[in-house]
PDB file of C-alpha atoms in Angstrom:
ATOM      1  CA  ASP A 920     -31.560  85.874  40.464  1.00 55.00           C
ATOM      2  CA  ALA A 921     -29.459  88.044  42.744  1.00 63.00           C
ATOM      3  CA  GLY A 922     -26.807  85.490  43.593  1.00 92.00           C
ATOM      4  CA  ILE A 923     -28.110  84.693  47.066  1.00 96.00           C
ATOM      5  CA  THR A 924     -26.875  81.564  48.784  1.00 97.00           C
ATOM      6  CA  GLN A 925     -28.331  80.328  52.059  1.00 97.00           C
ATOM      7  CA  SER A 926     -26.623  77.756  54.208  1.00 97.00           C
ATOM      8  CA  PRO A 927     -27.376  75.247  55.454  1.00 97.00           C
ATOM      9  CA  ARG A 928     -30.367  74.332  53.332  1.00 97.00           C
ATOM     10  CA  HIS A 929     -31.702  71.944  55.943  1.00 97.00           C
ATOM     11  CA  LYS A 930     -30.968  71.625  59.622  1.00 97.00           C
ATOM     12  CA  VAL A 931     -32.339  69.588  62.488  1.00 98.00           C
ATOM     13  CA  THR A 932     -31.396  70.689  65.973  1.00 97.00           C
ATOM     14  CA  GLU A 933     -32.445  70.208  69.551  1.00 97.00           C
ATOM     15  CA  THR A 934     -34.255  72.622  71.827  1.00 97.00           C
ATOM     16  CA  GLY A 935     -31.903  74.920  73.668  1.00 97.00           C
ATOM     17  CA  THR A 936     -29.026  74.781  71.225  1.00 97.00           C
ATOM     18  CA  PRO A 937     -27.761  77.867  69.377  1.00 97.00           C
ATOM     19  CA  VAL A 938     -28.153  77.899  65.605  1.00 97.00           C
ATOM     20  CA  THR A 939     -26.689  80.228  62.996  1.00 98.00           C
ATOM     21  CA  LEU A 940     -28.010  80.555  59.478  1.00 98.00           C
ATOM     22  CA  ARG A 941     -25.951  82.241  56.810  1.00 98.00           C
ATOM     23  CA  CYS A 942     -26.952  84.359  53.850  1.00 98.00           C
ATOM     24  CA  HIS A 943     -24.362  85.266  51.247  1.00 98.00           C
ATOM     25  CA  GLN A 944     -24.953  87.606  48.307  1.00 97.00           C
ATOM     26  CA  THR A 945     -22.789  88.498  45.352  1.00 96.00           C
ATOM     27  CA  GLU A 946     -24.605  91.613  44.120  1.00 94.00           C
ATOM     28  CA  ASN A 947     -23.316  94.153  46.622  1.00 95.00           C
ATOM     29  CA  HIS A 948     -26.854  95.071  47.651  1.00 96.00           C
ATOM     30  CA  ARG A 949     -27.002  97.350  50.671  1.00 97.00           C
ATOM     31  CA  TYR A 950     -30.242  96.053  52.176  1.00 97.00           C
ATOM     32  CA  MET A 951     -30.673  92.462  53.369  1.00 98.00           C
ATOM     33  CA  TYR A 952     -33.589  90.809  55.148  1.00 98.00           C
ATOM     34  CA  TRP A 953     -34.458  87.655  57.052  1.00 98.00           C
ATOM     35  CA  TYR A 954     -38.037  86.332  56.843  1.00 98.00           C
ATOM     36  CA  ARG A 955     -39.660  83.212  58.199  1.00 98.00           C
ATOM     37  CA  GLN A 956     -42.502  81.381  56.510  1.00 97.00           C
ATOM     38  CA  ASP A 957     -45.058  79.393  58.467  1.00 96.00           C
ATOM     39  CA  PRO A 958     -48.384  77.816  57.497  1.00 91.00           C
ATOM     40  CA  GLY A 959     -51.216  80.127  58.405  1.00 87.00           C
ATOM     41  CA  HIS A 960     -48.907  83.095  58.934  1.00 90.00           C
ATOM     42  CA  GLY A 961     -47.228  83.525  55.606  1.00 90.00           C
ATOM     43  CA  LEU A 962     -43.909  85.348  55.421  1.00 95.00           C
ATOM     44  CA  ARG A 963     -42.928  87.607  58.278  1.00 97.00           C
ATOM     45  CA  LEU A 964     -39.885  89.809  58.722  1.00 97.00           C
ATOM     46  CA  ILE A 965     -37.461  88.859  61.501  1.00 98.00           C
ATOM     47  CA  HIS A 966     -34.606  91.347  61.116  1.00 98.00           C
ATOM     48  CA  TYR A 967     -33.107  93.444  58.392  1.00 98.00           C
ATOM     49  CA  SER A 968     -29.875  95.284  57.649  1.00 98.00           C
ATOM     50  CA  TYR A 969     -29.364  98.577  55.871  1.00 96.00           C
ATOM     51  CA  GLY A 970     -25.584  98.383  55.777  1.00 95.00           C
ATOM     52  CA  VAL A 971     -22.549  96.847  57.403  1.00 96.00           C
ATOM     53  CA  LYS A 972     -23.132  96.723  61.153  1.00 94.00           C
ATOM     54  CA  ASP A 973     -26.514  98.453  60.697  1.00 96.00           C
ATOM     55  CA  THR A 974     -29.418  96.228  61.625  1.00 97.00           C
ATOM     56  CA  ASP A 975     -32.918  96.582  62.992  1.00 96.00           C
ATOM     57  CA  LYS A 976     -35.786  94.448  64.214  1.00 96.00           C
ATOM     58  CA  GLY A 977     -38.731  93.261  62.247  1.00 95.00           C
ATOM     59  CA  GLU A 978     -42.147  91.952  63.220  1.00 93.00           C
ATOM     60  CA  VAL A 979     -41.032  88.700  64.873  1.00 96.00           C
ATOM     61  CA  SER A 980     -37.541  89.367  66.228  1.00 96.00           C
ATOM     62  CA  ASP A 981     -37.825  87.829  69.729  1.00 96.00           C
ATOM     63  CA  GLY A 982     -35.331  85.005  70.172  1.00 96.00           C
ATOM     64  CA  TYR A 983     -33.270  86.024  67.137  1.00 98.00           C
ATOM     65  CA  SER A 984     -30.195  88.132  66.616  1.00 97.00           C
ATOM     66  CA  VAL A 985     -28.359  89.134  63.459  1.00 98.00           C
ATOM     67  CA  SER A 986     -24.962  90.350  62.425  1.00 97.00           C
ATOM     68  CA  ARG A 987     -23.533  91.886  59.303  1.00 98.00           C
ATOM     69  CA  SER A 988     -19.777  92.342  59.342  1.00 96.00           C
ATOM     70  CA  LYS A 989     -19.430  92.389  55.553  1.00 97.00           C
ATOM     71  CA  THR A 990     -21.721  93.617  52.799  1.00 97.00           C
ATOM     72  CA  GLU A 991     -22.064  90.137  51.367  1.00 97.00           C
ATOM     73  CA  ASP A 992     -22.908  88.213  54.541  1.00 98.00           C
ATOM     74  CA  PHE A 993     -25.912  88.439  56.843  1.00 98.00           C
ATOM     75  CA  LEU A 994     -26.122  85.964  59.709  1.00 98.00           C
ATOM     76  CA  LEU A 995     -29.224  84.994  61.656  1.00 98.00           C
ATOM     77  CA  THR A 996     -28.680  83.428  65.075  1.00 98.00           C
ATOM     78  CA  LEU A 997     -31.201  81.634  67.225  1.00 97.00           C
ATOM     79  CA  GLU A 998     -29.697  82.096  70.663  1.00 93.00           C
ATOM     80  CA  SER A 999     -31.455  79.092  72.199  1.00 96.00           C
ATOM     81  CA  ALA A1000     -33.653  77.305  69.690  1.00 97.00           C
ATOM     82  CA  THR A1001     -37.253  76.505  70.608  1.00 97.00           C
ATOM     83  CA  SER A1002     -39.810  74.339  68.837  1.00 97.00           C
ATOM     84  CA  SER A1003     -41.741  77.469  67.845  1.00 97.00           C
ATOM     85  CA  GLN A1004     -38.758  78.439  65.694  1.00 98.00           C
ATOM     86  CA  THR A1005     -39.255  75.430  63.461  1.00 98.00           C
ATOM     87  CA  SER A1006     -39.840  77.139  60.155  1.00 98.00           C
ATOM     88  CA  VAL A1007     -38.506  77.891  56.715  1.00 98.00           C
ATOM     89  CA  TYR A1008     -36.168  80.867  56.755  1.00 98.00           C
ATOM     90  CA  PHE A1009     -35.624  83.062  53.729  1.00 98.00           C
ATOM     91  CA  CYS A1010     -32.991  85.671  53.129  1.00 98.00           C
ATOM     92  CA  ALA A1011     -33.618  88.505  50.681  1.00 97.00           C
ATOM     93  CA  THR A1012     -31.691  91.414  49.245  1.00 97.00           C
ATOM     94  CA  LEU A1013     -32.948  94.644  47.749  1.00 96.00           C
ATOM     95  CA  ASP A1014     -31.880  95.880  44.368  1.00 94.00           C
ATOM     96  CA  GLY A1015     -32.103  99.568  45.217  1.00 91.00           C
ATOM     97  CA  THR A1016     -32.123 100.604  41.575  1.00 91.00           C
ATOM     98  CA  LYS A1017     -35.152  98.519  40.665  1.00 89.00           C
ATOM     99  CA  ASN A1018     -36.732  98.368  44.143  1.00 90.00           C
ATOM    100  CA  ILE A1019     -37.078  94.617  43.708  1.00 93.00           C
ATOM    101  CA  GLN A1020     -36.349  92.123  46.487  1.00 95.00           C
ATOM    102  CA  TYR A1021     -34.709  88.859  45.526  1.00 95.00           C
ATOM    103  CA  PHE A1022     -34.931  85.760  47.675  1.00 96.00           C
ATOM    104  CA  GLY A1023     -32.679  82.874  48.465  1.00 96.00           C
ATOM    105  CA  ALA A1024     -33.792  79.249  48.258  1.00 95.00           C
ATOM    106  CA  GLY A1025     -34.513  79.048  51.973  1.00 97.00           C
ATOM    107  CA  THR A1026     -33.340  77.062  54.979  1.00 98.00           C
ATOM    108  CA  ARG A1027     -35.674  74.493  56.465  1.00 97.00           C
ATOM    109  CA  LEU A1028     -35.061  74.334  60.215  1.00 98.00           C
ATOM    110  CA  SER A1029     -36.552  71.746  62.524  1.00 98.00           C
ATOM    111  CA  VAL A1030     -36.158  72.169  66.278  1.00 98.00           C
ATOM    112  CA  LEU A1031     -36.926  68.955  68.158  1.00 96.00           C
TER     113      LEU A1031
ATOM    114  CA  LYS B1147     -50.001  98.528  60.598  1.00 79.00           C
ATOM    115  CA  GLN B1148     -49.910  97.428  56.990  1.00 84.00           C
ATOM    116  CA  GLU B1149     -52.088  94.498  56.075  1.00 92.00           C
ATOM    117  CA  VAL B1150     -52.149  92.615  52.805  1.00 95.00           C
ATOM    118  CA  THR B1151     -54.930  90.180  52.014  1.00 96.00           C
ATOM    119  CA  GLN B1152     -55.241  87.586  49.284  1.00 97.00           C
ATOM    120  CA  ILE B1153     -58.537  85.808  48.771  1.00 95.00           C
ATOM    121  CA  PRO B1154     -59.260  83.015  47.998  1.00 95.00           C
ATOM    122  CA  ALA B1155     -56.465  80.958  49.505  1.00 95.00           C
ATOM    123  CA  ALA B1156     -56.704  78.397  46.714  1.00 97.00           C
ATOM    124  CA  LEU B1157     -57.969  78.300  43.161  1.00 96.00           C
ATOM    125  CA  SER B1158     -58.353  75.487  40.644  1.00 97.00           C
ATOM    126  CA  VAL B1159     -58.970  76.197  36.974  1.00 97.00           C
ATOM    127  CA  PRO B1160     -58.879  74.235  33.710  1.00 97.00           C
ATOM    128  CA  GLU B1161     -56.001  74.785  31.340  1.00 97.00           C
ATOM    129  CA  GLY B1162     -56.445  77.660  28.933  1.00 97.00           C
ATOM    130  CA  GLU B1163     -58.570  79.792  31.221  1.00 97.00           C
ATOM    131  CA  ASN B1164     -57.735  83.442  31.781  1.00 97.00           C
ATOM    132  CA  LEU B1165     -57.687  84.213  35.467  1.00 96.00           C
ATOM    133  CA  VAL B1166     -57.313  87.056  37.916  1.00 97.00           C
ATOM    134  CA  LEU B1167     -55.618  86.870  41.306  1.00 98.00           C
ATOM    135  CA  ASN B1168     -56.555  89.578  43.767  1.00 97.00           C
ATOM    136  CA  CYS B1169     -54.506  91.388  46.397  1.00 97.00           C
ATOM    137  CA  SER B1170     -55.886  93.982  48.826  1.00 96.00           C
ATOM    138  CA  PHE B1171     -53.831  96.343  50.945  1.00 93.00           C
ATOM    139  CA  THR B1172     -54.693  98.804  53.692  1.00 89.00           C
ATOM    140  CA  ASP B1173     -51.884 101.338  53.358  1.00 82.00           C
ATOM    141  CA  SER B1174     -52.915 103.852  50.711  1.00 76.00           C
ATOM    142  CA  ALA B1175     -49.447 105.417  50.845  1.00 80.00           C
ATOM    143  CA  ILE B1176     -48.193 102.491  48.802  1.00 81.00           C
ATOM    144  CA  TYR B1177     -45.346 103.285  46.418  1.00 83.00           C
ATOM    145  CA  ASN B1178     -45.048  99.922  44.765  1.00 89.00           C
ATOM    146  CA  LEU B1179     -46.295  96.369  44.992  1.00 93.00           C
ATOM    147  CA  GLN B1180     -44.415  93.210  44.132  1.00 95.00           C
ATOM    148  CA  TRP B1181     -45.849  89.910  42.906  1.00 97.00           C
ATOM    149  CA  PHE B1182     -43.971  86.665  43.535  1.00 97.00           C
ATOM    150  CA  ARG B1183     -44.334  83.059  42.571  1.00 98.00           C
ATOM    151  CA  GLN B1184     -43.386  80.209  44.895  1.00 97.00           C
ATOM    152  CA  ASP B1185     -43.172  76.599  43.820  1.00 96.00           C
ATOM    153  CA  PRO B1186     -43.522  73.902  46.506  1.00 93.00           C
ATOM    154  CA  GLY B1187     -40.389  73.668  48.634  1.00 90.00           C
ATOM    155  CA  LYS B1188     -38.714  76.499  46.768  1.00 92.00           C
ATOM    156  CA  GLY B1189     -37.880  80.135  47.275  1.00 93.00           C
ATOM    157  CA  LEU B1190     -39.733  83.142  45.920  1.00 96.00           C
ATOM    158  CA  THR B1191     -39.329  84.302  42.368  1.00 95.00           C
ATOM    159  CA  SER B1192     -40.131  87.913  41.585  1.00 95.00           C
ATOM    160  CA  LEU B1193     -42.685  88.162  38.790  1.00 96.00           C
ATOM    161  CA  LEU B1194     -43.621  91.802  38.525  1.00 95.00           C
ATOM    162  CA  LEU B1195     -43.118  95.024  40.413  1.00 94.00           C
ATOM    163  CA  ILE B1196     -45.624  97.748  39.771  1.00 92.00           C
ATOM    164  CA  GLN B1197     -44.931 101.301  40.842  1.00 89.00           C
ATOM    165  CA  SER B1198     -47.664 103.507  42.255  1.00 85.00           C
ATOM    166  CA  SER B1199     -47.148 105.854  39.294  1.00 87.00           C
ATOM    167  CA  GLN B1200     -48.020 103.028  36.914  1.00 86.00           C
ATOM    168  CA  ARG B1201     -51.399 101.459  36.449  1.00 83.00           C
ATOM    169  CA  GLU B1202     -50.182  98.285  34.793  1.00 90.00           C
ATOM    170  CA  GLN B1203     -47.064  96.223  34.271  1.00 91.00           C
ATOM    171  CA  THR B1204     -46.757  93.327  31.843  1.00 93.00           C
ATOM    172  CA  SER B1205     -44.412  90.388  31.445  1.00 93.00           C
ATOM    173  CA  GLY B1206     -45.356  87.774  28.882  1.00 96.00           C
ATOM    174  CA  ARG B1207     -48.735  86.273  29.801  1.00 97.00           C
ATOM    175  CA  LEU B1208     -48.772  88.144  33.125  1.00 97.00           C
ATOM    176  CA  ASN B1209     -50.249  91.557  33.695  1.00 96.00           C
ATOM    177  CA  ALA B1210     -50.379  93.312  37.052  1.00 96.00           C
ATOM    178  CA  SER B1211     -52.468  96.350  37.841  1.00 94.00           C
ATOM    179  CA  LEU B1212     -52.487  98.658  40.840  1.00 93.00           C
ATOM    180  CA  ASP B1213     -55.355 100.849  42.043  1.00 91.00           C
ATOM    181  CA  LYS B1214     -54.334 102.905  45.065  1.00 89.00           C
ATOM    182  CA  SER B1215     -57.765 104.426  45.539  1.00 89.00           C
ATOM    183  CA  SER B1216     -59.443 101.062  46.000  1.00 91.00           C
ATOM    184  CA  GLY B1217     -56.481  99.423  47.747  1.00 91.00           C
ATOM    185  CA  ARG B1218     -56.288  96.619  45.215  1.00 93.00           C
ATOM    186  CA  SER B1219     -53.828  94.974  42.888  1.00 95.00           C
ATOM    187  CA  THR B1220     -54.632  92.209  40.453  1.00 96.00           C
ATOM    188  CA  LEU B1221     -52.426  89.716  38.664  1.00 97.00           C
ATOM    189  CA  TYR B1222     -53.920  88.598  35.383  1.00 97.00           C
ATOM    190  CA  ILE B1223     -52.688  85.337  33.879  1.00 98.00           C
ATOM    191  CA  ALA B1224     -53.653  84.764  30.275  1.00 97.00           C
ATOM    192  CA  ALA B1225     -54.198  81.316  28.792  1.00 97.00           C
ATOM    193  CA  SER B1226     -53.210  79.455  31.943  1.00 97.00           C
ATOM    194  CA  GLN B1227     -51.014  76.355  31.681  1.00 97.00           C
ATOM    195  CA  PRO B1228     -50.320  73.486  34.108  1.00 97.00           C
ATOM    196  CA  GLY B1229     -46.844  74.959  34.560  1.00 97.00           C
ATOM    197  CA  ASP B1230     -48.456  78.036  36.104  1.00 98.00           C
ATOM    198  CA  SER B1231     -49.488  75.917  39.107  1.00 98.00           C
ATOM    199  CA  ALA B1232     -47.806  77.493  42.127  1.00 98.00           C
ATOM    200  CA  THR B1233     -48.477  79.838  45.010  1.00 97.00           C
ATOM    201  CA  TYR B1234     -48.681  83.507  44.095  1.00 98.00           C
ATOM    202  CA  LEU B1235     -47.883  86.109  46.725  1.00 98.00           C
ATOM    203  CA  CYS B1236     -48.193  89.846  46.702  1.00 97.00           C
ATOM    204  CA  ALA B1237     -46.189  92.105  48.984  1.00 96.00           C
ATOM    205  CA  GLN B1238     -46.209  95.777  49.864  1.00 94.00           C
ATOM    206  CA  PRO B1239     -43.055  97.549  51.018  1.00 91.00           C
ATOM    207  CA  GLY B1240     -42.975  99.799  54.036  1.00 88.00           C
ATOM    208  CA  ALA B1241     -40.174 101.841  55.530  1.00 88.00           C
ATOM    209  CA  ASN B1242     -36.741 100.549  54.465  1.00 89.00           C
ATOM    210  CA  SER B1243     -38.534  98.386  51.891  1.00 90.00           C
ATOM    211  CA  LYS B1244     -39.583  95.891  54.546  1.00 92.00           C
ATOM    212  CA  LEU B1245     -42.160  93.706  52.837  1.00 94.00           C
ATOM    213  CA  THR B1246     -45.586  92.863  54.219  1.00 95.00           C
ATOM    214  CA  PHE B1247     -46.875  89.768  52.473  1.00 96.00           C
ATOM    215  CA  GLY B1248     -50.282  88.388  51.777  1.00 96.00           C
ATOM    216  CA  LYS B1249     -50.666  84.713  52.642  1.00 96.00           C
ATOM    217  CA  GLY B1250     -50.739  83.745  49.005  1.00 97.00           C
ATOM    218  CA  ILE B1251     -53.086  82.072  46.553  1.00 97.00           C
ATOM    219  CA  THR B1252     -52.306  78.474  45.634  1.00 97.00           C
ATOM    220  CA  LEU B1253     -53.194  78.004  41.987  1.00 98.00           C
ATOM    221  CA  SER B1254     -53.771  74.650  40.373  1.00 98.00           C
ATOM    222  CA  VAL B1255     -54.209  74.519  36.604  1.00 97.00           C
ATOM    223  CA  ARG B1256     -55.786  71.243  35.515  1.00 97.00           C
ATOM    224  CA  PRO B1257     -54.708  69.743  32.177  1.00 95.00           C
TER     225      PRO B1257
END
């Protein structure tokens, strides 16, 4: 357990509204990741960060942006939510010493 | 592009059986592979990480192996229990440790 907290845990929103999901870690890990999990697709990487203010795109980044102003916080923003973004979102951090990724409990997002 | 495959998608076994979960990957430049467990509605729990320099890694009743030449990893579960029922995912890291996941194997252990 790498002390990862995701908030909110559940959210229901309407199409077209902006949504921000938060990931907070207590382990001072440099690398952080956002994945989404969907039936039939498994887990896919949205964006990741390799340090404060250093971020890059993953496999399914369209419609998402991220920010990392502090080591402990990594925010995922849906600029204008669409129904296709209904998913379970997981944040992860990398223990660079062990090369193990640890995951948060997830945020279940429904876009109506 | 890295691809990770887990077949079958689901498996049902009686309690006490020893079982093997398979994971295939296409990128032979693999440097490690991570196995996770996911319970319904929950996050992922790391079970084992096996480095490319290792052939096996063990934790309790779990044993993971990695064969780069064949592009396969296996997770062996000894003496399965109903509490082992969950989805098991394998994942291969790429650049910046970005993980590519298989779609998982949902295991059901019948009492």
